[in-house]
Amino acid sequence: MEYKIVLMYHDVVNELHPKSGFQKVGALQYTLNSRVFFEQVTRFNGDYIVFSFDDGGESFYTVIAPILEHNNQKGIFFISSKYIGTEYFLTKEQIKELDKRGHLIASHSHTHPLIISELSYNEIVNEWKTSKTLLEEIVGHEVTVASVPGGAVSKDVIKAAAEVGIKTLYTSEPTTEVRIEYGIEVIGRFTVSKDTTMEFFDKIVSDKNYRVQLQKRYKRLLLVKKFLGSNYNRFKQLVLKLRG
Ligand SMILES: [Zn+2]
């Protein structure tokens, strides 16, 4: 296949490790059970599928890496550096070991701002720079890959990433297209939540029209988000609460 499908996960838990990452209502929606994840990795194991994980929860080390390695896969692990070593997040030693085991350690900003695109340009530069520097200190080599927290991408978010030396920036736009902006690669990803079905995977892998539909829907949602601004997040919390 000439393109890659990058999947975006967050945490994967099991009975031994039931908690990982941000323990918020919104985040739990993206926490998968390890049996479900195992099934997805074994079924969609191939060169054209990339498994990526956001935030830096300790399940990257305790649950996810062992499952990927069992299937001869490597992960891209995006880490919000402020939370390293805190409860339910990866420790420095775990990050170092994941890097040594061949996984890609990447940045997911420093503080994981709610809407990074709403920060000032200098604040965005600092988010990328701080996180890149801290991760480089841990792994002992350059870190040039990042993903946008909350998917809140903007021209400034890309430009600031390029300015501090990020070469590849992953977003949450469901697309296989790779764009070049400010001299760096901008790559879309397909979100996997705990409600994601096998049919969804089959379709995103095999059905180009379905992917185009998803991308259109995503763009419409972005417009709504922009229009509602910070009210959108309150609205989303409310919807999630109502769903239980
Ligand atoms: Zn995130």
GROMACS .gro file of C-alpha atoms and ligand atoms in nm:
model
  245
    1MET     CA    1   0.000   0.000   0.000
    2GLU     CA    2   0.136   0.344  -0.086
    3TYR     CA    3  -0.005   0.513   0.222
    4LYS     CA    4  -0.017   0.440   0.591
    5ILE     CA    5  -0.311   0.437   0.825
    6VAL     CA    6  -0.207   0.579   1.158
    7LEU     CA    7  -0.428   0.478   1.450
    8MET     CA    8  -0.452   0.700   1.757
    9TYR     CA    9  -0.503   0.529   2.090
   10HIS     CA   10  -0.472   0.648   2.448
   11ASP     CA   11  -0.463   0.392   2.729
   12VAL     CA   12  -0.517   0.017   2.734
   13VAL     CA   13  -0.594  -0.145   3.069
   14ASN     CA   14  -0.640  -0.490   3.218
   15GLU     CA   15  -0.731  -0.640   3.558
   16LEU     CA   16  -0.374  -0.602   3.690
   17HIS     CA   17  -0.338  -0.246   3.564
   18PRO     CA   18  -0.688  -0.097   3.572
   19LYS     CA   19  -0.588   0.271   3.571
   20SER     CA   20  -0.359   0.472   3.344
   21GLY     CA   21  -0.324   0.828   3.218
   22PHE     CA   22  -0.572   1.108   3.276
   23GLN     CA   23  -0.856   0.991   3.500
   24LYS     CA   24  -1.125   1.218   3.357
   25VAL     CA   25  -1.467   1.132   3.217
   26GLY     CA   26  -1.359   1.239   2.868
   27ALA     CA   27  -1.036   1.038   2.883
   28LEU     CA   28  -1.200   0.714   2.995
   29GLN     CA   29  -1.396   0.707   2.671
   30TYR     CA   30  -1.059   0.640   2.503
   31THR     CA   31  -0.942   0.370   2.742
   32LEU     CA   32  -0.955   0.024   2.584
   33ASN     CA   33  -0.961  -0.317   2.742
   34SER     CA   34  -0.645  -0.518   2.669
   35ARG     CA   35  -0.838  -0.809   2.512
   36VAL     CA   36  -0.999  -0.573   2.260
   37PHE     CA   37  -0.665  -0.409   2.185
   38PHE     CA   38  -0.493  -0.746   2.145
   39GLU     CA   39  -0.758  -0.851   1.895
   40GLN     CA   40  -0.714  -0.529   1.694
   41VAL     CA   41  -0.334  -0.557   1.684
   42THR     CA   42  -0.337  -0.920   1.573
   43ARG     CA   43  -0.607  -0.862   1.311
   44PHE     CA   44  -0.464  -0.543   1.162
   45ASN     CA   45  -0.099  -0.629   1.185
   46GLY     CA   46   0.068  -0.499   0.870
   47ASP     CA   47   0.319  -0.252   0.733
   48TYR     CA   48   0.046  -0.009   0.642
   49ILE     CA   49  -0.090   0.023   0.997
   50VAL     CA   50   0.087   0.245   1.250
   51PHE     CA   51  -0.008   0.222   1.618
   52SER     CA   52   0.026   0.551   1.807
   53PHE     CA   53  -0.064   0.641   2.165
   54ASP     CA   54  -0.126   0.979   2.329
   55ASP     CA   55  -0.064   1.132   2.672
   56GLY     CA   56   0.198   0.906   2.835
   57GLY     CA   57  -0.007   0.685   3.068
   58GLU     CA   58   0.178   0.399   3.239
   59SER     CA   59  -0.020   0.145   3.037
   60PHE     CA   60   0.221   0.223   2.749
   61TYR     CA   61   0.474   0.024   2.949
   62THR     CA   62   0.263  -0.219   3.150
   63VAL     CA   63   0.009  -0.329   2.887
   64ILE     CA   64   0.059  -0.181   2.539
   65ALA     CA   65   0.428  -0.244   2.463
   66PRO     CA   66   0.411  -0.616   2.556
   67ILE     CA   67   0.109  -0.667   2.324
   68LEU     CA   68   0.275  -0.480   2.036
   69GLU     CA   69   0.602  -0.668   2.081
   70HIS     CA   70   0.417  -1.001   2.091
   71ASN     CA   71   0.297  -0.910   1.738
   72ASN     CA   72   0.635  -0.778   1.620
   73GLN     CA   73   0.503  -0.423   1.620
   74LYS     CA   74   0.645  -0.100   1.755
   75GLY     CA   75   0.446   0.194   1.888
   76ILE     CA   76   0.478   0.570   1.864
   77PHE     CA   77   0.442   0.693   2.221
   78PHE     CA   78   0.343   1.058   2.255
   79ILE     CA   79   0.416   1.189   2.603
   80SER     CA   80   0.303   1.507   2.782
   81SER     CA   81   0.624   1.565   2.976
   82LYS     CA   82   0.476   1.749   3.277
   83TYR     CA   83   0.312   1.427   3.402
   84ILE     CA   84   0.619   1.202   3.386
   85GLY     CA   85   0.661   1.020   3.717
   86THR     CA   86   0.320   1.122   3.853
   87GLU     CA   87   0.039   0.880   3.943
   88TYR     CA   88  -0.083   0.666   3.647
   89PHE     CA   89   0.185   0.807   3.413
   90LEU     CA   90   0.514   0.666   3.284
   91THR     CA   91   0.832   0.707   3.486
   92LYS     CA   92   1.160   0.826   3.332
   93GLU     CA   93   1.301   0.471   3.359
   94GLN     CA   94   1.002   0.323   3.176
   95ILE     CA   95   1.036   0.581   2.896
   96LYS     CA   96   1.406   0.505   2.865
   97GLU     CA   97   1.338   0.133   2.843
   98LEU     CA   98   1.059   0.172   2.583
   99ASP     CA   99   1.305   0.372   2.371
  100LYS     CA  100   1.572   0.101   2.408
  101ARG     CA  101   1.316  -0.164   2.308
  102GLY     CA  102   1.271   0.016   1.975
  103HIS     CA  103   0.953   0.214   2.029
  104LEU     CA  104   0.946   0.577   1.922
  105ILE     CA  105   0.934   0.829   2.205
  106ALA     CA  106   0.765   1.150   2.093
  107SER     CA  107   0.625   1.474   2.233
  108HIS     CA  108   0.262   1.550   2.316
  109SER     CA  109   0.339   1.905   2.446
  110HIS     CA  110   0.448   1.974   2.805
  111THR     CA  111   0.126   2.052   2.996
  112HIS     CA  112  -0.136   1.914   2.753
  113PRO     CA  113  -0.325   2.247   2.726
  114LEU     CA  114  -0.700   2.212   2.683
  115ILE     CA  115  -0.683   2.405   2.354
  116ILE     CA  116  -0.318   2.459   2.258
  117SER     CA  117  -0.411   2.665   1.952
  118GLU     CA  118  -0.559   2.932   2.181
  119LEU     CA  119  -0.227   2.997   2.356
  120SER     CA  120   0.004   3.278   2.245
  121TYR     CA  121   0.270   3.188   1.988
  122ASN     CA  122   0.546   3.204   2.251
  123GLU     CA  123   0.352   2.982   2.487
  124ILE     CA  124   0.308   2.724   2.210
  125VAL     CA  125   0.682   2.737   2.132
  126ASN     CA  126   0.752   2.676   2.503
  127GLU     CA  127   0.511   2.380   2.515
  128TRP     CA  128   0.702   2.207   2.234
  129LYS     CA  129   1.048   2.315   2.345
  130THR     CA  130   1.011   2.212   2.712
  131SER     CA  131   0.867   1.874   2.625
  132LYS     CA  132   1.125   1.804   2.352
  133THR     CA  133   1.415   1.895   2.584
  134LEU     CA  134   1.287   1.688   2.879
  135LEU     CA  135   1.226   1.380   2.662
  136GLU     CA  136   1.569   1.415   2.498
  137GLU     CA  137   1.732   1.423   2.842
  138ILE     CA  138   1.559   1.094   2.923
  139VAL     CA  139   1.627   0.899   2.601
  140GLY     CA  140   1.967   1.055   2.533
  141HIS     CA  141   1.905   1.140   2.169
  142GLU     CA  142   1.704   1.381   1.957
  143VAL     CA  143   1.323   1.376   1.963
  144THR     CA  144   1.176   1.506   1.637
  145VAL     CA  145   0.822   1.365   1.634
  146ALA     CA  146   0.518   1.510   1.811
  147SER     CA  147   0.139   1.498   1.823
  148VAL     CA  148  -0.101   1.784   1.889
  149PRO     CA  149  -0.282   1.761   2.225
  150GLY     CA  150  -0.660   1.758   2.187
  151GLY     CA  151  -0.609   1.764   1.810
  152ALA     CA  152  -0.620   2.146   1.832
  153VAL     CA  153  -0.400   2.209   1.531
  154SER     CA  154  -0.346   2.556   1.381
  155LYS     CA  155  -0.089   2.730   1.162
  156ASP     CA  156   0.085   2.859   1.476
  157VAL     CA  157   0.090   2.514   1.638
  158ILE     CA  158   0.266   2.372   1.328
  159LYS     CA  159   0.498   2.670   1.286
  160ALA     CA  160   0.604   2.661   1.652
  161ALA     CA  161   0.673   2.286   1.630
  162ALA     CA  162   0.888   2.342   1.320
  163GLU     CA  163   1.072   2.626   1.493
  164VAL     CA  164   1.193   2.403   1.779
  165GLY     CA  165   1.302   2.119   1.549
  166ILE     CA  166   1.000   1.889   1.526
  167LYS     CA  167   1.011   1.720   1.184
  168THR     CA  168   0.687   1.519   1.191
  169LEU     CA  169   0.366   1.635   1.355
  170TYR     CA  170   0.066   1.405   1.398
  171THR     CA  171  -0.285   1.548   1.425
  172SER     CA  172  -0.631   1.396   1.492
  173GLU     CA  173  -0.764   1.456   1.141
  174PRO     CA  174  -0.877   1.121   1.000
  175THR     CA  175  -0.682   1.114   0.676
  176THR     CA  176  -0.399   0.922   0.512
  177GLU     CA  177  -0.278   1.236   0.334
  178VAL     CA  178   0.062   1.369   0.438
  179ARG     CA  179   0.102   1.745   0.401
  180ILE     CA  180   0.417   1.953   0.423
  181GLU     CA  181   0.370   2.277   0.618
  182TYR     CA  182   0.646   2.509   0.740
  183GLY     CA  183   0.886   2.244   0.608
  184ILE     CA  184   0.762   1.964   0.831
  185GLU     CA  185   0.539   1.660   0.772
  186VAL     CA  186   0.183   1.688   0.904
  187ILE     CA  187   0.016   1.346   0.928
  188GLY     CA  188  -0.344   1.261   1.017
  189ARG     CA  189  -0.464   0.979   1.244
  190PHE     CA  190  -0.776   0.773   1.302
  191THR     CA  191  -0.906   0.786   1.661
  192VAL     CA  192  -0.981   0.458   1.836
  193SER     CA  193  -1.218   0.476   2.132
  194LYS     CA  194  -1.368   0.200   2.345
  195ASP     CA  195  -1.673   0.205   2.117
  196THR     CA  196  -1.469   0.144   1.801
  197THR     CA  197  -1.586  -0.175   1.632
  198MET     CA  198  -1.403  -0.424   1.411
  199GLU     CA  199  -1.630  -0.312   1.126
  200PHE     CA  200  -1.488   0.039   1.165
  201PHE     CA  201  -1.135  -0.097   1.128
  202ASP     CA  202  -1.228  -0.307   0.827
  203LYS     CA  203  -1.379   0.001   0.666
  204ILE     CA  204  -1.098   0.246   0.732
  205VAL     CA  205  -0.848  -0.007   0.604
  206SER     CA  206  -1.033  -0.108   0.289
  207ASP     CA  207  -1.281   0.166   0.202
  208LYS     CA  208  -1.143   0.494   0.071
  209ASN     CA  209  -1.490   0.652   0.046
  210TYR     CA  210  -1.551   0.580   0.411
  211ARG     CA  211  -1.225   0.756   0.502
  212VAL     CA  212  -1.326   1.057   0.293
  213GLN     CA  213  -1.664   1.066   0.473
  214LEU     CA  214  -1.491   1.053   0.811
  215GLN     CA  215  -1.262   1.339   0.714
  216LYS     CA  216  -1.559   1.551   0.602
  217ARG     CA  217  -1.742   1.481   0.927
  218TYR     CA  218  -1.430   1.572   1.123
  219LYS     CA  219  -1.395   1.903   0.938
  220ARG     CA  220  -1.760   1.987   1.011
  221LEU     CA  221  -1.701   1.909   1.380
  222LEU     CA  222  -1.394   2.136   1.381
  223LEU     CA  223  -1.608   2.422   1.252
  224VAL     CA  224  -1.860   2.364   1.532
  225LYS     CA  225  -1.574   2.353   1.783
  226LYS     CA  226  -1.434   2.681   1.652
  227PHE     CA  227  -1.776   2.842   1.664
  228LEU     CA  228  -1.852   2.732   2.021
  229GLY     CA  229  -1.497   2.795   2.145
  230SER     CA  230  -1.442   2.686   2.507
  231ASN     CA  231  -1.815   2.624   2.542
  232TYR     CA  232  -1.761   2.320   2.323
  233ASN     CA  233  -1.567   2.143   2.598
  234ARG     CA  234  -1.837   2.212   2.855
  235PHE     CA  235  -2.092   2.086   2.605
  236LYS     CA  236  -1.889   1.770   2.544
  237GLN     CA  237  -1.851   1.702   2.917
  238LEU     CA  238  -2.227   1.740   2.955
  239VAL     CA  239  -2.297   1.494   2.673
  240LEU     CA  240  -2.050   1.244   2.819
  241LYS     CA  241  -2.209   1.281   3.163
  242LEU     CA  242  -2.556   1.223   3.021
  243ARG     CA  243  -2.432   0.907   2.852
  244GLY     CA  244  -2.316   0.780   3.191
  245ZN      ZN  245  -0.382   1.399   2.455
   0.00000   0.00000   0.00000
